[in-house]
Amino acid sequence: MAKKTYDLLFKLLLIGDSGVGKTCILFRFSDDAFNTTFISTIGIDFKIKTVELHGKKIKLQIWDTAGQERFHTITTSYYRGAMGIMLVYDITNPKSFDNISKWLRNIDEHANEDVERMLIGNKCDMEDKRIVGTDRGENIAKEHGIRFFETSAKANINIEKAFMTLAEDILRKTPSKDSGPEAGSVAVGRDQSSGFKPRCCNT
């Protein structure tokens, strides 16, 4: 059997309205690349990047979800296994910020109870087109007890920091398994399927 090249596997999820820059954020982090011609993600896509934190090799499996409502049933099925969820809005698009409460409800309904959440205000390089103030992002993050970063995939601002902080938060509450050869396996979290509440007609 091939030797495992990492100690822990963390599954992360990027969610948010279509066009807020989720795919650009993912590509900037995984490939250090930026492309203005990305087409909308169809359904779901993912990238893998291995990082080192506190002497452990951590494989990040990062899922990029489509923001359009028509893919909702596909994408919500990925919430349950996620250990960290990045909720992205676009600082130049007030509707994407207004929809944060809808995305937070989706997390409550579909994700594990102990999932780490993080709010991301993307496109902070476009200060001249900014409509959503930093304080508004900070306030909603504080209200829900989650971390907040403003990022720019284009200018490479806070992308690495956001992912590494999220990974660190997950690592902090991951039980240590150094005692045996199975140090590479990690529980994804409790299955909260009994708490699933279908909801229709989300606006």
Coordinates of C-alpha atoms in Angstrom, one line a residue:
M1 CA 0.0 0.0 0.0
A2 CA 1.3 3.5 -0.9
K3 CA 2.5 5.5 2.1
K4 CA 0.2 8.3 3.0
T5 CA 1.9 11.7 2.3
Y6 CA -0.2 13.7 4.8
D7 CA -1.2 13.4 8.5
L8 CA -4.7 14.9 8.3
L9 CA -7.3 15.6 5.7
F10 CA -9.5 18.7 6.0
K11 CA -12.5 19.1 3.7
L12 CA -13.3 22.8 3.1
L13 CA -16.2 24.3 1.2
L14 CA -16.6 27.7 -0.5
I15 CA -20.1 29.0 -0.7
G16 CA -21.8 32.3 -1.7
D17 CA -23.6 33.9 -4.6
S18 CA -22.6 33.4 -8.2
G19 CA -19.9 35.8 -9.4
V20 CA -18.4 36.7 -6.0
G21 CA -15.1 35.2 -6.9
K22 CA -15.1 31.8 -5.1
T23 CA -13.3 30.1 -8.0
C24 CA -10.8 32.9 -8.3
I25 CA -10.1 32.6 -4.5
L26 CA -9.6 28.8 -4.9
F27 CA -7.2 29.1 -7.8
R28 CA -5.2 31.8 -6.2
F29 CA -4.7 29.7 -3.1
S30 CA -4.1 26.3 -4.9
D31 CA -2.2 27.4 -8.0
D32 CA -1.2 31.0 -7.2
A33 CA -3.0 32.0 -10.5
F34 CA -5.6 34.5 -11.4
N35 CA -7.8 34.4 -14.5
T36 CA -10.5 36.9 -15.3
T37 CA -12.2 34.6 -17.7
F38 CA -13.5 31.9 -15.4
I39 CA -17.0 30.7 -16.4
S40 CA -19.5 30.0 -13.6
T41 CA -18.9 26.7 -11.7
I42 CA -21.3 24.1 -12.9
G43 CA -22.4 22.1 -9.8
I44 CA -19.3 21.5 -7.8
D45 CA -15.5 21.4 -8.4
F46 CA -12.5 20.9 -6.1
K47 CA -8.8 21.4 -5.7
I48 CA -6.3 19.9 -3.3
K49 CA -3.4 21.6 -1.6
T50 CA -1.1 20.2 1.2
V51 CA 0.1 22.6 3.8
E52 CA 2.2 22.3 6.9
L53 CA 0.8 23.5 10.3
H54 CA 2.5 22.9 13.6
G55 CA 4.6 20.1 12.2
K56 CA 1.7 18.3 10.6
K57 CA 1.1 17.8 6.9
I58 CA -2.5 18.7 6.2
K59 CA -4.2 17.9 3.0
L60 CA -6.8 20.5 2.2
Q61 CA -9.6 19.3 -0.1
I62 CA -11.4 22.5 -1.1
W63 CA -14.7 22.3 -2.8
D64 CA -16.0 25.2 -4.9
T65 CA -19.8 25.3 -5.2
A66 CA -22.0 26.9 -7.7
G67 CA -23.9 29.9 -6.4
Q68 CA -26.9 29.6 -8.7
E69 CA -30.1 28.4 -7.1
R70 CA -30.6 25.6 -9.6
F71 CA -27.6 23.8 -8.3
H72 CA -28.8 24.1 -4.7
T73 CA -29.7 20.4 -4.1
I74 CA -26.3 19.3 -5.5
T75 CA -24.2 21.7 -3.4
T76 CA -26.0 21.4 -0.1
S77 CA -25.2 17.6 -0.1
Y78 CA -21.6 18.6 0.3
Y79 CA -22.1 20.7 3.5
R80 CA -22.4 17.7 5.8
G81 CA -18.8 16.4 5.3
A82 CA -17.2 19.9 5.4
M83 CA -15.0 20.7 8.4
G84 CA -14.6 24.4 7.4
I85 CA -16.9 26.6 5.3
M86 CA -15.9 29.9 3.7
L87 CA -18.8 32.2 3.1
V88 CA -17.9 34.6 0.3
Y89 CA -19.6 37.9 -0.8
D90 CA -18.4 40.6 -3.1
I91 CA -17.8 44.1 -1.5
T92 CA -19.0 45.7 -4.8
N93 CA -22.2 43.7 -4.9
P94 CA -24.7 44.6 -2.0
K95 CA -27.1 41.8 -3.0
S96 CA -24.3 39.2 -2.4
F97 CA -23.9 40.6 1.1
D98 CA -27.6 40.7 1.8
N99 CA -27.8 37.0 0.9
I100 CA -25.2 36.1 3.7
S101 CA -28.1 35.4 6.1
K102 CA -29.5 32.9 3.6
W103 CA -26.2 31.1 3.2
L104 CA -25.8 31.1 7.0
R105 CA -29.2 29.4 7.3
N106 CA -28.1 26.8 4.7
I107 CA -25.1 26.0 6.9
D108 CA -27.3 25.7 10.0
E109 CA -29.6 23.3 8.1
H110 CA -27.2 21.2 6.2
A111 CA -23.7 21.2 7.8
N112 CA -22.3 19.6 10.9
E113 CA -23.0 21.5 14.1
D114 CA -19.3 21.9 14.9
V115 CA -18.2 23.1 11.4
E116 CA -15.8 26.1 11.4
R117 CA -17.2 29.1 9.5
M118 CA -15.5 32.1 8.1
L119 CA -16.9 35.2 6.3
I120 CA -14.9 36.6 3.3
G121 CA -15.5 40.0 1.7
N122 CA -13.8 39.5 -1.7
K123 CA -12.6 42.0 -4.3
C124 CA -11.2 44.4 -1.7
D125 CA -8.8 45.7 -4.4
M126 CA -11.8 47.4 -6.1
E127 CA -12.0 50.1 -3.4
D128 CA -13.4 52.7 -5.9
K129 CA -16.4 50.4 -6.5
R130 CA -16.9 49.3 -2.9
I131 CA -20.5 49.4 -1.7
V132 CA -20.3 47.1 1.4
G133 CA -18.2 48.7 4.1
T134 CA -15.7 46.7 6.1
D135 CA -17.6 47.4 9.3
R136 CA -20.8 45.7 7.9
G137 CA -18.8 42.5 7.3
E138 CA -17.2 42.8 10.8
N139 CA -20.6 43.3 12.4
I140 CA -22.3 40.3 10.9
A141 CA -19.2 38.1 11.6
K142 CA -19.2 39.3 15.3
E143 CA -23.0 38.6 15.5
H144 CA -22.4 35.0 14.5
G145 CA -19.2 34.5 16.3
I146 CA -17.1 33.8 13.2
R147 CA -13.9 35.1 11.7
F148 CA -13.9 37.7 9.0
F149 CA -11.3 38.6 6.3
E150 CA -11.5 40.9 3.3
T151 CA -9.6 39.4 0.4
S152 CA -8.6 40.0 -3.2
A153 CA -7.9 37.0 -5.4
K154 CA -6.6 39.4 -8.1
A155 CA -4.2 41.3 -5.9
N156 CA -3.5 38.2 -3.7
I157 CA -4.6 39.9 -0.5
N158 CA -5.3 37.7 2.6
I159 CA -6.1 34.6 0.5
E160 CA -3.4 32.4 2.1
K161 CA -4.0 33.9 5.5
A162 CA -7.7 33.1 5.4
F163 CA -7.2 29.5 4.4
M164 CA -4.4 28.9 6.9
T165 CA -6.4 30.5 9.7
L166 CA -9.4 28.3 8.9
A167 CA -7.1 25.2 8.8
E168 CA -5.6 26.2 12.1
D169 CA -9.0 26.6 13.7
I170 CA -10.0 23.1 12.5
L171 CA -6.7 21.7 13.7
R172 CA -7.1 23.2 17.1
K173 CA -10.2 21.2 17.8
T174 CA -9.2 18.0 16.0
P175 CA -8.4 15.3 18.5
S176 CA -4.7 14.3 18.4
K177 CA -4.1 10.8 17.0
D178 CA -0.4 10.6 17.4
S179 CA -0.5 7.5 19.5
G180 CA -0.7 4.9 16.6
P181 CA -0.1 4.3 12.9
E182 CA -3.5 5.6 12.1
A183 CA -2.4 9.2 12.7
G184 CA -3.6 10.0 9.2
S185 CA -7.2 9.5 9.8
V186 CA -9.5 12.1 11.2
A187 CA -13.2 12.1 12.0
V188 CA -15.0 14.4 9.8
G189 CA -17.4 15.3 12.6
R190 CA -20.7 14.0 14.0
D191 CA -23.4 13.3 11.5
Q192 CA -26.2 15.7 12.1
S193 CA -28.6 14.2 9.6
S194 CA -31.3 14.0 12.3
G195 CA -31.2 17.8 12.5
F196 CA -32.0 18.2 8.8
K197 CA -34.9 20.6 8.2
P198 CA -36.0 20.9 4.6
R199 CA -36.9 24.5 3.7
C200 CA -38.5 25.7 0.6
C201 CA -38.9 29.0 -1.1
N202 CA -35.6 30.6 0.1
T203 CA -35.3 34.0 -1.4

